[in-house]
mmCIF file of C-alpha atoms and ligand atoms in Angstrom:
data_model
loop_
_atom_site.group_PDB
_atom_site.id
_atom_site.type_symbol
_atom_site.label_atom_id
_atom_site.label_comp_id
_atom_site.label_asym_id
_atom_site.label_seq_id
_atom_site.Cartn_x
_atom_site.Cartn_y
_atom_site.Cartn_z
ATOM 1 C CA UNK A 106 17.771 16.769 -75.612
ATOM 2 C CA UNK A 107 18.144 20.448 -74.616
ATOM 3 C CA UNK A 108 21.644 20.930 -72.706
ATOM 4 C CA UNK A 109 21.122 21.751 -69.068
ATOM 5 C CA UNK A 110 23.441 24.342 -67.300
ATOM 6 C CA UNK A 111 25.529 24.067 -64.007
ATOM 7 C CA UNK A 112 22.702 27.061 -62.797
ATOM 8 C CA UNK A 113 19.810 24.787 -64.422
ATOM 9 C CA UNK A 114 21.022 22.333 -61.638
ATOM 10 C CA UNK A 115 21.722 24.463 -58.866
ATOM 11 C CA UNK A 116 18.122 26.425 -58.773
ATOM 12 C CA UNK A 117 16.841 22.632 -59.546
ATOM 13 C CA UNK A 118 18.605 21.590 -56.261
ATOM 14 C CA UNK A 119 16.913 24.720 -54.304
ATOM 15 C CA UNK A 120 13.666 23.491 -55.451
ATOM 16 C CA UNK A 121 13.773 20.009 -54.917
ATOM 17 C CA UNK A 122 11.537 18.613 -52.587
ATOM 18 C CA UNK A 123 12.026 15.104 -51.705
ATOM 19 C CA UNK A 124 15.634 12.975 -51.598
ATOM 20 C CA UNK A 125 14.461 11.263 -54.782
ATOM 21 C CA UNK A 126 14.570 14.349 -56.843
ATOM 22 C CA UNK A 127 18.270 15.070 -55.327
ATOM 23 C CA UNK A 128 19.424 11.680 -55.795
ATOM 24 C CA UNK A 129 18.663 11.953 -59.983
ATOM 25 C CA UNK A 130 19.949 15.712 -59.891
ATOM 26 C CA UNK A 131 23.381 14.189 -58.440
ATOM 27 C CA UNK A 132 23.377 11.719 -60.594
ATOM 28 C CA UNK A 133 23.544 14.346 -63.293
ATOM 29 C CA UNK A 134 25.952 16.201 -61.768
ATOM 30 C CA UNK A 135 28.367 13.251 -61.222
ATOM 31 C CA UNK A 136 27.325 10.316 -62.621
ATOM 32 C CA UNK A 137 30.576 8.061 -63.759
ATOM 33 C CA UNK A 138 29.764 8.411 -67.637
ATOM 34 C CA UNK A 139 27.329 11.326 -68.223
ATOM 35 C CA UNK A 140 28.032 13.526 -65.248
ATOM 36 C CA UNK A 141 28.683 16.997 -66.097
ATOM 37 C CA UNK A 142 31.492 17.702 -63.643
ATOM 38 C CA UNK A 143 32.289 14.622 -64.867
ATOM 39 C CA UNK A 144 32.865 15.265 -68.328
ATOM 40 C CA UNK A 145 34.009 18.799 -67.520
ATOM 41 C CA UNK A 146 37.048 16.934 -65.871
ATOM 42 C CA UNK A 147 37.671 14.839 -68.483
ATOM 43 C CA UNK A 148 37.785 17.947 -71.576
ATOM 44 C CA UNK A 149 40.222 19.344 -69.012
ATOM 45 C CA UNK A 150 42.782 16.444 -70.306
ATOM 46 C CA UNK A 151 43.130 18.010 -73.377
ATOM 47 C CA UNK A 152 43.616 21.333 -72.270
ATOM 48 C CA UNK A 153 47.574 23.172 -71.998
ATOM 49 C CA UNK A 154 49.296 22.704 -68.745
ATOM 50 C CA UNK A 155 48.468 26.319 -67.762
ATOM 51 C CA UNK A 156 44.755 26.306 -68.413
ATOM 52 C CA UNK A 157 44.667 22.692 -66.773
ATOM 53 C CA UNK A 158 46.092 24.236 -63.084
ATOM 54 C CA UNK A 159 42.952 26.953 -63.666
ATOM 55 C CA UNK A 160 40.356 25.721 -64.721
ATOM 56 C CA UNK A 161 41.142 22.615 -62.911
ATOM 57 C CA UNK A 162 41.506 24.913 -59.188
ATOM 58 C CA UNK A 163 37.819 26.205 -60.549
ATOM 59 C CA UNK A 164 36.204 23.114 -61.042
ATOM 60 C CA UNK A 165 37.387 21.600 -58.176
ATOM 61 C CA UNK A 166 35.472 24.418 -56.225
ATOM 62 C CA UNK A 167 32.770 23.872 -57.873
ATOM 63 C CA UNK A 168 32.562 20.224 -57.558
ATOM 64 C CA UNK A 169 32.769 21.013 -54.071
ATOM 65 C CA UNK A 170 30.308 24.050 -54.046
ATOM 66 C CA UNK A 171 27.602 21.412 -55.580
ATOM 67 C CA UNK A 172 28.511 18.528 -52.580
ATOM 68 C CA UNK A 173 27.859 20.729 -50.245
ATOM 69 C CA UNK A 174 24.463 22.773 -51.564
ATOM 70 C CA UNK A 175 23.091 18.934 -52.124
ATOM 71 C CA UNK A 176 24.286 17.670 -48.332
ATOM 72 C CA UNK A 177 22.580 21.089 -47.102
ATOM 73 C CA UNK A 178 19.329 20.283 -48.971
ATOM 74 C CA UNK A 179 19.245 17.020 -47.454
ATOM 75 C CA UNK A 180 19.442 17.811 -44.270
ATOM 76 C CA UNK A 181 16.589 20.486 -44.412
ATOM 77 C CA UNK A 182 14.487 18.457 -46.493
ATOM 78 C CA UNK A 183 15.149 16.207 -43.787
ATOM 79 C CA UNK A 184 14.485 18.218 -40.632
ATOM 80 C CA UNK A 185 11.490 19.392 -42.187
ATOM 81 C CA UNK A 186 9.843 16.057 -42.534
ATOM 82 C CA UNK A 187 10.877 15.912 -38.462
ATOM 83 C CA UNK A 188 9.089 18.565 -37.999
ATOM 84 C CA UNK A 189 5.928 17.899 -39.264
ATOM 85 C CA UNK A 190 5.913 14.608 -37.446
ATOM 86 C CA UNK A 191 5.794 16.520 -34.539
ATOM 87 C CA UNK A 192 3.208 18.135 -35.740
ATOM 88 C CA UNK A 193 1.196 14.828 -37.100
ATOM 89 C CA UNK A 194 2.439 11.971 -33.904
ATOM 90 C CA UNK A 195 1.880 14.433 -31.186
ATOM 91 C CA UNK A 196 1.939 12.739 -28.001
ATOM 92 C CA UNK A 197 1.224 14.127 -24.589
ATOM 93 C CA UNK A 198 3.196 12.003 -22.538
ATOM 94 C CA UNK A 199 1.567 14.270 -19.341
ATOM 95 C CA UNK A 200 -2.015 12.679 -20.013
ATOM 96 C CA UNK A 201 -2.939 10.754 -17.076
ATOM 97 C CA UNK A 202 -4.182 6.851 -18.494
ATOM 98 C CA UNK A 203 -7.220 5.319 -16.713
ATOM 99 C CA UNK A 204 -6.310 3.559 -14.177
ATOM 100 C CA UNK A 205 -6.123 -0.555 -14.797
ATOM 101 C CA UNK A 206 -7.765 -2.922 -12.458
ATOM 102 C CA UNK A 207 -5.522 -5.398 -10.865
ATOM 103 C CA UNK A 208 -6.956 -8.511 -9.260
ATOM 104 C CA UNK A 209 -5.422 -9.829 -6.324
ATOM 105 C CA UNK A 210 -5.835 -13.338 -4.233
ATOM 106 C CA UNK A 211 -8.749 -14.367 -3.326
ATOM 107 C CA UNK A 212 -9.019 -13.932 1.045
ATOM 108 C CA UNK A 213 -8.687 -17.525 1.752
ATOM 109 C CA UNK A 214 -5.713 -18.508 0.090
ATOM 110 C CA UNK A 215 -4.128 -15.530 1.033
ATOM 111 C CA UNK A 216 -4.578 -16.317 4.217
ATOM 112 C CA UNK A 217 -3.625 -20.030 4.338
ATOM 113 C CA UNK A 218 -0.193 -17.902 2.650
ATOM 114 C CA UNK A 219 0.324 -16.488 5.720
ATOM 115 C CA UNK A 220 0.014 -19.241 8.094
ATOM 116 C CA UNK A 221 2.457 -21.101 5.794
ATOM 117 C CA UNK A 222 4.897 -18.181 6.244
ATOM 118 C CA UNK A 223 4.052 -17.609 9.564
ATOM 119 C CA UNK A 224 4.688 -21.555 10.865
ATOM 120 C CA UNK A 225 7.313 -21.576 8.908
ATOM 121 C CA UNK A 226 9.376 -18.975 10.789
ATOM 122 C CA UNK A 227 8.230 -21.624 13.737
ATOM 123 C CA UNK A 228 9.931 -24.370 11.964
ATOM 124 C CA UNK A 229 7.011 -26.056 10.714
ATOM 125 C CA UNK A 230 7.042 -27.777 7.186
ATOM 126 C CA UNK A 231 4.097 -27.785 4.317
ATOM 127 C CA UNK A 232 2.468 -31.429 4.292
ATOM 128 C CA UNK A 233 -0.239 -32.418 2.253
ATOM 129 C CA UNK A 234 -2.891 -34.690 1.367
ATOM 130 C CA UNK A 235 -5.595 -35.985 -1.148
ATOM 131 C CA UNK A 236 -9.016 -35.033 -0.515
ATOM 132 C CA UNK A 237 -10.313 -38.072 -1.736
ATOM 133 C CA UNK A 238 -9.092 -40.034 1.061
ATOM 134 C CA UNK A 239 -9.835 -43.406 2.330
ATOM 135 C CA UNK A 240 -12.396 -44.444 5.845
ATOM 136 C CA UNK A 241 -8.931 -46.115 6.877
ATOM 137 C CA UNK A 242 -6.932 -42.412 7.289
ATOM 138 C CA UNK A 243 -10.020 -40.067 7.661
ATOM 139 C CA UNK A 244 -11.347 -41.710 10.869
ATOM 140 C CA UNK A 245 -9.753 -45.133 11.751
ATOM 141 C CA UNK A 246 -6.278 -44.579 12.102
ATOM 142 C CA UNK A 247 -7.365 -41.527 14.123
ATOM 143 C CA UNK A 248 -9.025 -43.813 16.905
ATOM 144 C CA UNK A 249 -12.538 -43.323 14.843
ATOM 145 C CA UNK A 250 -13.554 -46.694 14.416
ATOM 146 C CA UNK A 251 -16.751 -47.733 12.331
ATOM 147 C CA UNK A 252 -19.340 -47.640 15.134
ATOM 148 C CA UNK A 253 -17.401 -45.004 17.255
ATOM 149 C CA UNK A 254 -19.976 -41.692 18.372
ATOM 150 C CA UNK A 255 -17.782 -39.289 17.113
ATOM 151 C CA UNK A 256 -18.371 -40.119 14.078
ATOM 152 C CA UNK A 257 -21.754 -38.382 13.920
ATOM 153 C CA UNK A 258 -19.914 -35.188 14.831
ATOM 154 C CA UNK A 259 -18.902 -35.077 11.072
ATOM 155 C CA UNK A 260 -21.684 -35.594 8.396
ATOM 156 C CA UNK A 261 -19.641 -37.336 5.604
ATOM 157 C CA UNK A 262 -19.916 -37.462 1.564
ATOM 158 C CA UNK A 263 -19.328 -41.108 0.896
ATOM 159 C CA UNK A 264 -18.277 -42.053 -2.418
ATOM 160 C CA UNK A 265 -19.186 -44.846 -4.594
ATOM 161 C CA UNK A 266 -16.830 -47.388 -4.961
ATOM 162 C CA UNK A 267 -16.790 -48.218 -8.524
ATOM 163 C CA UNK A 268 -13.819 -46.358 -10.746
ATOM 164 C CA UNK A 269 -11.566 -45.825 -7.458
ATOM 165 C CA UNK A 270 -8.911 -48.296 -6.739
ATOM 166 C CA UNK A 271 -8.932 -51.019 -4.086
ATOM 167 C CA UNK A 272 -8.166 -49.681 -0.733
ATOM 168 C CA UNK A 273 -11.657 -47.679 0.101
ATOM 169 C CA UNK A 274 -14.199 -47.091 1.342
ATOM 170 C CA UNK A 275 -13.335 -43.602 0.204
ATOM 171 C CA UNK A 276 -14.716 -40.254 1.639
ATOM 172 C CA UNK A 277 -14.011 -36.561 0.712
ATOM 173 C CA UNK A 278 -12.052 -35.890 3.686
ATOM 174 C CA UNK A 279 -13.831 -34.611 6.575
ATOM 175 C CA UNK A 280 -10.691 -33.156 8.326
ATOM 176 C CA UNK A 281 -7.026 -32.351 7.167
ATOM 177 C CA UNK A 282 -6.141 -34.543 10.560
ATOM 178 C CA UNK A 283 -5.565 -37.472 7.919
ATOM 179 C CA UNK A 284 -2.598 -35.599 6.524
ATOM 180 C CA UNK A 285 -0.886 -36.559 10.110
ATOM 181 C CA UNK A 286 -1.137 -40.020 9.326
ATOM 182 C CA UNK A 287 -0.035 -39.856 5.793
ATOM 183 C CA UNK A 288 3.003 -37.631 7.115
ATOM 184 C CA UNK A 289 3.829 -40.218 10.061
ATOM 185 C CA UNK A 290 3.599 -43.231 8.499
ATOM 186 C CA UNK A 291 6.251 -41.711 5.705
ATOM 187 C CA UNK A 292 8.236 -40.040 8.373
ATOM 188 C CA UNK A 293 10.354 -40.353 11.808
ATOM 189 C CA UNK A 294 9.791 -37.979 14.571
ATOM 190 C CA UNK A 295 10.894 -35.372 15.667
ATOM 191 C CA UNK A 296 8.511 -33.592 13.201
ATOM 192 C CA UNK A 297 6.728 -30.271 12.621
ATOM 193 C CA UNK A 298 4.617 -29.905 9.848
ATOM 194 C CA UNK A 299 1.166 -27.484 9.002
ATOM 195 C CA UNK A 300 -1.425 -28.975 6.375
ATOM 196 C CA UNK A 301 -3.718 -26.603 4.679
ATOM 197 C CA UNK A 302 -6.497 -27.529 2.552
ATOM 198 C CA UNK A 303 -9.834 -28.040 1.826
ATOM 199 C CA UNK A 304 -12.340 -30.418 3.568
ATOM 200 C CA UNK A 305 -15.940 -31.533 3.404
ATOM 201 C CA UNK A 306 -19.001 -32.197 5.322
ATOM 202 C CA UNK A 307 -22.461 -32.193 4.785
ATOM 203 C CA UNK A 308 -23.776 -29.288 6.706
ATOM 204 C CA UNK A 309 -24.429 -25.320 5.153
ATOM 205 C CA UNK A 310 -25.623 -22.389 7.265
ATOM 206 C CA UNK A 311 -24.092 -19.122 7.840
ATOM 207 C CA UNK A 312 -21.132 -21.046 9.633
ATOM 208 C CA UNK A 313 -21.010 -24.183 8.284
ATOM 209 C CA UNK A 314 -20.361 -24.550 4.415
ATOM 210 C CA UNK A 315 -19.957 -28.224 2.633
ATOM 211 C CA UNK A 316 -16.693 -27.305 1.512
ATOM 212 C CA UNK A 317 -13.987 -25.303 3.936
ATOM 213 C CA UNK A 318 -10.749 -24.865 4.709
ATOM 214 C CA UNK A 319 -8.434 -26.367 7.661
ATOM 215 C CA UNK A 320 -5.165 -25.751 8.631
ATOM 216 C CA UNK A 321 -3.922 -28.950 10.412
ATOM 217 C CA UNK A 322 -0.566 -28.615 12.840
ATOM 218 C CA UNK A 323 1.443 -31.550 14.145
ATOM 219 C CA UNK A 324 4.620 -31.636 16.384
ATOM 220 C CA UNK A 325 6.188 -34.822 17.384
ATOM 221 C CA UNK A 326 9.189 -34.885 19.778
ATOM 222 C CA UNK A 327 10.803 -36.431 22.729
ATOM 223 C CA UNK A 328 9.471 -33.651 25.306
ATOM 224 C CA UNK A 329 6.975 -31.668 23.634
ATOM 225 C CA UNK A 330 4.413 -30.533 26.023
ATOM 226 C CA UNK A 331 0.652 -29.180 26.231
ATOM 227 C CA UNK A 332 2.203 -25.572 27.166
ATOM 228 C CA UNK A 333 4.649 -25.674 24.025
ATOM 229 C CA UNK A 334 1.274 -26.705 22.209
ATOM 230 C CA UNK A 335 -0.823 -23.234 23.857
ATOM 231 C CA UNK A 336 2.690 -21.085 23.069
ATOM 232 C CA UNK A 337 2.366 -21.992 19.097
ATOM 233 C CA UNK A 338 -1.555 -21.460 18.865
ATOM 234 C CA UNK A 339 -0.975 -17.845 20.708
ATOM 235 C CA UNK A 340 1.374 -17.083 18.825
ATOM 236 C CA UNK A 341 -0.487 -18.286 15.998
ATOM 237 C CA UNK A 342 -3.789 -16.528 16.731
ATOM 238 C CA UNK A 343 -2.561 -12.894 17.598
ATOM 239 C CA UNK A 344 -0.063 -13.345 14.244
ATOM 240 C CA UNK A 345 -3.092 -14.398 12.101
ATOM 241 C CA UNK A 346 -5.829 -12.720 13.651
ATOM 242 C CA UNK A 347 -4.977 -9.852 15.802
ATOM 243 C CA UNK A 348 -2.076 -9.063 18.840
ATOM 244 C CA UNK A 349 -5.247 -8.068 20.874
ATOM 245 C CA UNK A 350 -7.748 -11.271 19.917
ATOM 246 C CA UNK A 351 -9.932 -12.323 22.836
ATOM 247 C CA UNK A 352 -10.155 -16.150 23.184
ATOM 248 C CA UNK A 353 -10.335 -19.001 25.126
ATOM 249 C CA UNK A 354 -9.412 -22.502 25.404
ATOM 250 C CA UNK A 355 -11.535 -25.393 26.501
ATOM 251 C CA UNK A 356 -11.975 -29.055 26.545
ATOM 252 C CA UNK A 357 -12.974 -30.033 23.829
ATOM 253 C CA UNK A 358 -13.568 -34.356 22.883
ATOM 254 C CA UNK A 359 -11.676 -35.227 20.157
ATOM 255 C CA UNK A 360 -11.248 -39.403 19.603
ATOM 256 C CA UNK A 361 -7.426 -38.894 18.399
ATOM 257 C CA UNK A 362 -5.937 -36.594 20.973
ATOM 258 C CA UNK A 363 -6.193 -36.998 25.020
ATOM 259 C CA UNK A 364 -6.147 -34.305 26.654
ATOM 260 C CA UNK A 365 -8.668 -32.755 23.897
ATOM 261 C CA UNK A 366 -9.202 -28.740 23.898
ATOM 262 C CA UNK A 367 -11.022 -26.142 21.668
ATOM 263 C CA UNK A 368 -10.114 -22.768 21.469
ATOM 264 C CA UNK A 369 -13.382 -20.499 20.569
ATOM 265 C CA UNK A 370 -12.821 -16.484 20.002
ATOM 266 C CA UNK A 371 -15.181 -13.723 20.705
ATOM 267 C CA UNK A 372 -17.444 -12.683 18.274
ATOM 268 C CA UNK A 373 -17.636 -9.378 17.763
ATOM 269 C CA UNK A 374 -19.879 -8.828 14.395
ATOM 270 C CA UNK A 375 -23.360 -6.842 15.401
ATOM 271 C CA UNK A 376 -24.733 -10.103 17.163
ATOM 272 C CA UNK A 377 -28.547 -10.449 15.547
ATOM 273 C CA UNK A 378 -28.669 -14.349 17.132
ATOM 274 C CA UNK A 379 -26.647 -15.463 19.999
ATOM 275 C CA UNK A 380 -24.228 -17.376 18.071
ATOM 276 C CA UNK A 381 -22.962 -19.514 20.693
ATOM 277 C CA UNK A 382 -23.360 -16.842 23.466
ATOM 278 C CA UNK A 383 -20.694 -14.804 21.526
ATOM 279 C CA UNK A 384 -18.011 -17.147 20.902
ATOM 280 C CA UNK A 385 -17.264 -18.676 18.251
ATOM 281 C CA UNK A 386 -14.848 -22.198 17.915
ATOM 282 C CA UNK A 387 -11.988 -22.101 15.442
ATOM 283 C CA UNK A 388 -9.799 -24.980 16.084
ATOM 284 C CA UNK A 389 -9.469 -28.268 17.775
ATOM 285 C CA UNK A 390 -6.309 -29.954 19.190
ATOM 286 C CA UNK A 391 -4.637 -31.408 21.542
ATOM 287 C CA UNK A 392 -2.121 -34.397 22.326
ATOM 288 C CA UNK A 393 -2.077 -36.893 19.998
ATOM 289 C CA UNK A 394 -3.511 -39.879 21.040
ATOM 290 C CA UNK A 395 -1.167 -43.219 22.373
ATOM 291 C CA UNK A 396 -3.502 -45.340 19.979
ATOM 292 C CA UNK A 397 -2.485 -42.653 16.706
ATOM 293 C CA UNK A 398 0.780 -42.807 17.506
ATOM 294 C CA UNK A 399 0.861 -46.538 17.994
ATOM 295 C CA UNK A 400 -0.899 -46.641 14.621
ATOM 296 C CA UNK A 401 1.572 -45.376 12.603
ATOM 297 C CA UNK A 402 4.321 -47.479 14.544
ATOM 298 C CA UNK A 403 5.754 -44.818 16.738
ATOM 299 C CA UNK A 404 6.593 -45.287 20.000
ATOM 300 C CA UNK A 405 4.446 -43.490 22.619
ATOM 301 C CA UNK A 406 6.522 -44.075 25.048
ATOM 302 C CA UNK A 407 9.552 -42.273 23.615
ATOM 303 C CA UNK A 408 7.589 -39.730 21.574
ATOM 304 C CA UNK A 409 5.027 -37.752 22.129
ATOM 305 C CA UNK A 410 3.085 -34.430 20.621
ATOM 306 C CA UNK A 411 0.547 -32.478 19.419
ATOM 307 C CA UNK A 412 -1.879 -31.649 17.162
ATOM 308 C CA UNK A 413 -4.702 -28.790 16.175
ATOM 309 C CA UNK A 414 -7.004 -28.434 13.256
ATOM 310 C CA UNK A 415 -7.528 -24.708 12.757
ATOM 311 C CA UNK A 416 -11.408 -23.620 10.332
ATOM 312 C CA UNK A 417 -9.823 -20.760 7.999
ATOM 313 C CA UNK A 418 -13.299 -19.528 7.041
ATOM 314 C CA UNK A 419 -13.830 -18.559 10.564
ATOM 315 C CA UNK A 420 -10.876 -17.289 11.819
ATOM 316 C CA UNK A 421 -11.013 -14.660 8.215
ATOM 317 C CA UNK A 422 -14.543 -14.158 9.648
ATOM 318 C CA UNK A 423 -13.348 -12.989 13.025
ATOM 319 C CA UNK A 424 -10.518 -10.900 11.567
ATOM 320 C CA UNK A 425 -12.657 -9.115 9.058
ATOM 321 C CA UNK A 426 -16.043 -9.039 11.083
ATOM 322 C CA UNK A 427 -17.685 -10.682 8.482
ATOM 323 C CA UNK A 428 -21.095 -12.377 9.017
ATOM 324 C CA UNK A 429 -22.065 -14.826 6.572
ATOM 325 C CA UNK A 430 -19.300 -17.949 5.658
ATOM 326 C CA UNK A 431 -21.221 -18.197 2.577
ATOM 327 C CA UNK A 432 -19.840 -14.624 1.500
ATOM 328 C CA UNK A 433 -16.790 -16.233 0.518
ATOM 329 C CA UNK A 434 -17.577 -18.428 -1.906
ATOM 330 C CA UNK A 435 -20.422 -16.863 -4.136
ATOM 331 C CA UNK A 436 -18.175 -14.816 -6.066
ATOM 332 C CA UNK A 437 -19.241 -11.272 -5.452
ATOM 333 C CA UNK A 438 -17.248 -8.422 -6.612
ATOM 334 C CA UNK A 439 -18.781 -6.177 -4.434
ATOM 335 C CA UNK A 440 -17.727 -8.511 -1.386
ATOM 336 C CA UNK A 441 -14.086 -9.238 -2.641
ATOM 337 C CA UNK A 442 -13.029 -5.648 -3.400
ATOM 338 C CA UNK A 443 -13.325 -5.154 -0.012
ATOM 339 C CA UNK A 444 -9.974 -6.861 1.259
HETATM 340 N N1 LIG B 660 -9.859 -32.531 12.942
HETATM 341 C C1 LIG B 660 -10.618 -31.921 13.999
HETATM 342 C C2 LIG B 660 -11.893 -31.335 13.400
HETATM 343 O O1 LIG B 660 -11.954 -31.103 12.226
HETATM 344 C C3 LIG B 660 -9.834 -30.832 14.692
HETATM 345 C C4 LIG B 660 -8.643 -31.355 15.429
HETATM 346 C C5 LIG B 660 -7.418 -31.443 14.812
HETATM 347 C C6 LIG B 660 -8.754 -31.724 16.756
HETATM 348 C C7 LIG B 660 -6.314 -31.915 15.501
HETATM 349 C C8 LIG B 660 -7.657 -32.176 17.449
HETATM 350 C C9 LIG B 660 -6.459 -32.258 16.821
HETATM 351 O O2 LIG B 660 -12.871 -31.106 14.095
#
C-alpha cells in the first residue's frame, strides 16, 4: 500500500467533491487506530521530553490546520449544492395563478337564510315540518274540511297508502301552514316562530312550479293585533325585497284565518302578458282562525294571533326581475352566475 503524505491529504481535501469523499479522507486523517495524526501522536510517546513539547506544539497545529480546511470544505461544498438549487427549483412566487372558481348557495336557500336571520332579530324561532304530511294537518285542522271549496284552490299530490304508517291519508304538503299546527299542538302561547320549506301542488307555468318554497309566520299572544301583523310583513318585505318595494294588501279568503288578506307587489319585469294587471301575490295571512286555535286546544278567548305564508320563488323573482319561476330550478350555469 503506497504511504500517503499529510500534503497527499490536504490537495485530496481541496479536490473533494461531495461529503462522502471528506468523510473517508477524515477518517484517514483521524481515525482511532489508523489515523495518521493519530499515530503521529502516539510515536510522539517515545520521543525525549524536549522534542515531545515541539513536535507535540506542531502537531497540535496541524491537527487543527486539517479540522478546519475539512469544516471549510464542507461548508462550500455545501453552499454550492444551495446554489444550484436555486438554479434547478426556481420559483416565481410573483406569477399570478388562475383564478379558482368558487361556488356559492344556490338563490333560494340563500334567501330563506335571510328571512331566518332577519325574523330572528324579530324574535321569531325556526319551526319545521315533514313534507309528507297527513289530510288531518294539511287542510283539516286548518278549517279545510273534506268537502270544503277551498280545497280546489290547491291541486294536491295524494299518496298511496300502502308502506306509510296508520294515520293518513297522506299528501305532499300543499302549504307550510301545517307546521302551525304541529308547532301548537307541541307548544303554549305566547309564540313566534317562521317555517321555511318546500311545498307541492300540481300546477307548472312560468309562476307556478309543482315544487316551491314557503315561508310560513305565526305569532300567538294575549294582544297581538292585525297592525302588529302589517308592521312585521313591512318590515319583512322592504328587509327582503327592497326599502322602496311597491305593494299592497288585500282581502284575500283563506279557510284558517278571519280577517284573510293578500299582499301582491308590483311587477316590474318588461311586462309581455298582463300578469295580473302588474301585480303579482306573494303571501297570504291573516288572523288565525277561532276554529285553528280551538283545534289545537288553545283558548281563543285568551289568545289570539297571526299568521302569513310568504312564496320565496316569487318574492326572489320580484327582487331580481326575473321572469320565468322555472329559471330556478333547471340548473343553468349561465342563470346562477348571475347572483
Ligand atoms: N297557506 C296559504 C297558501 O299557501 C297562505 C297563508 C298562510 C294564508 C297563512 C294565511 C295564513 O296559500
Amino acid at each position: 500500500m503506497p504511504t500517503v503524505s499529510l500534503d497527499d491529504l490536504r490537495s485530496a481535501i481541496a479536490a473533494a467533491t461531495t461529503a462522502a469523499e471528506l468523510d473517508d479522507l477524515e477518517q484517514q486523517l483521524f481515525s482511532r487506530k489508523h489515523g495518521l495524526l493519530t499515530l503521529a501522536m502516539k510515536e510522539l510517546q517515545e520521543a525525549t521530553p524536549e522534542e515531545k513539547a515541539k513536535k507535540g506544539r506542531e502537531l497540535n497545529e496541524t491537527k487543527q490546520s486539517f479540522t478546519k480546511l475539512l469544516a471549510d470544505k464542507r461548508g462550500a461544498l455545501q453552499r454550492a449544492s444551495l446554489g444550484s438549487l436555486a438554479e434547478t427549483e426556481k420559483l416565481d412566487v410573483t406569477l399570478e395563478l388562475p383564478a379558482k372558481e368558487r361556488g356559492h348557495l344556490h338563490l333560494i336557500p340563500e334567501f330563506i337564510r335571510s328571512v331566518e336571520e332577519l325574523f330572528g332579530r324579530m324574535g321569531f324561532e325556526v319551526a319545521e315540518g315533514p313534507e309528507v304530511e297527513t289530510e288531518e294537518n294539511n287542510f283539516n285542522q286548518l278549517n279545510i274540511p273534506a268537502a270544503h271549496p277551498a280545497r280546489d284552490m290547491q291541486d294536491t299530490f295524494w299518496l298511496e297508502q300502502d308502506g306509510l304508517p296508520p294515520g293518513g291519508p297522506y299528501v305532499m304538503r300543499t302549504q307550510t301552514s301545517p307546521v302551525q299546527i304541529r308547532y301548537m299542538q307541541t307548544h303554549k302561547p305566547p309564540l313566534r316562530i317562521i317555517a321555511p320549506g318546500k311545498v307541492y301542488r300540481k300546477d307548472a307555468d312560468a309562476t307556478h312550479s309543482p315544487m316551491f318554497h314557503q315561508f310560513e309566520g305565526l305569532m300567538i299572544g294575549e294582544d297581538v293585533s292585525l297592525a302588529n301583523m302589517k308592521a312585521v310583513m313591512i318590515t319583512a318585505i322592504r328587509e327582503l325585497i327592497s326599502p322602496k318595494a311597491e305593494f299592497r294588501f288585500r282581502t284575500g279568503f283563506f279557510p284558517f284565518v278571519e280577517p284573510g288578506l293578500e299582499v301582491d307587489m308590483r311587477w316590474q319585469g318588461d311586462d309581455k302578458e298582463s300578469r295580473e294587471g302588474k301585480w303579482l301575490e306573494i303571501v297570504g295571512c291573516g288572523m288565525v282562525h277561532p276554529n285553528v286555535l280551538k283545534n289545537v286546544g288553545i283558548d281563543p278567548k285568551k289568545f289570539r294571533g297571526f299568521a302569513f305564508g310568504f312564496g320565496v320563488e316569487r318574492m326572489i323573482m320580484i327582487k331580481h326581475q326575473i321572469p320565468d319561476l322555472r329559471s330556478f330550478f333547471v340548473g343553468d350555469l349561465r342563470f346562477l352566475k348571475q347572483f
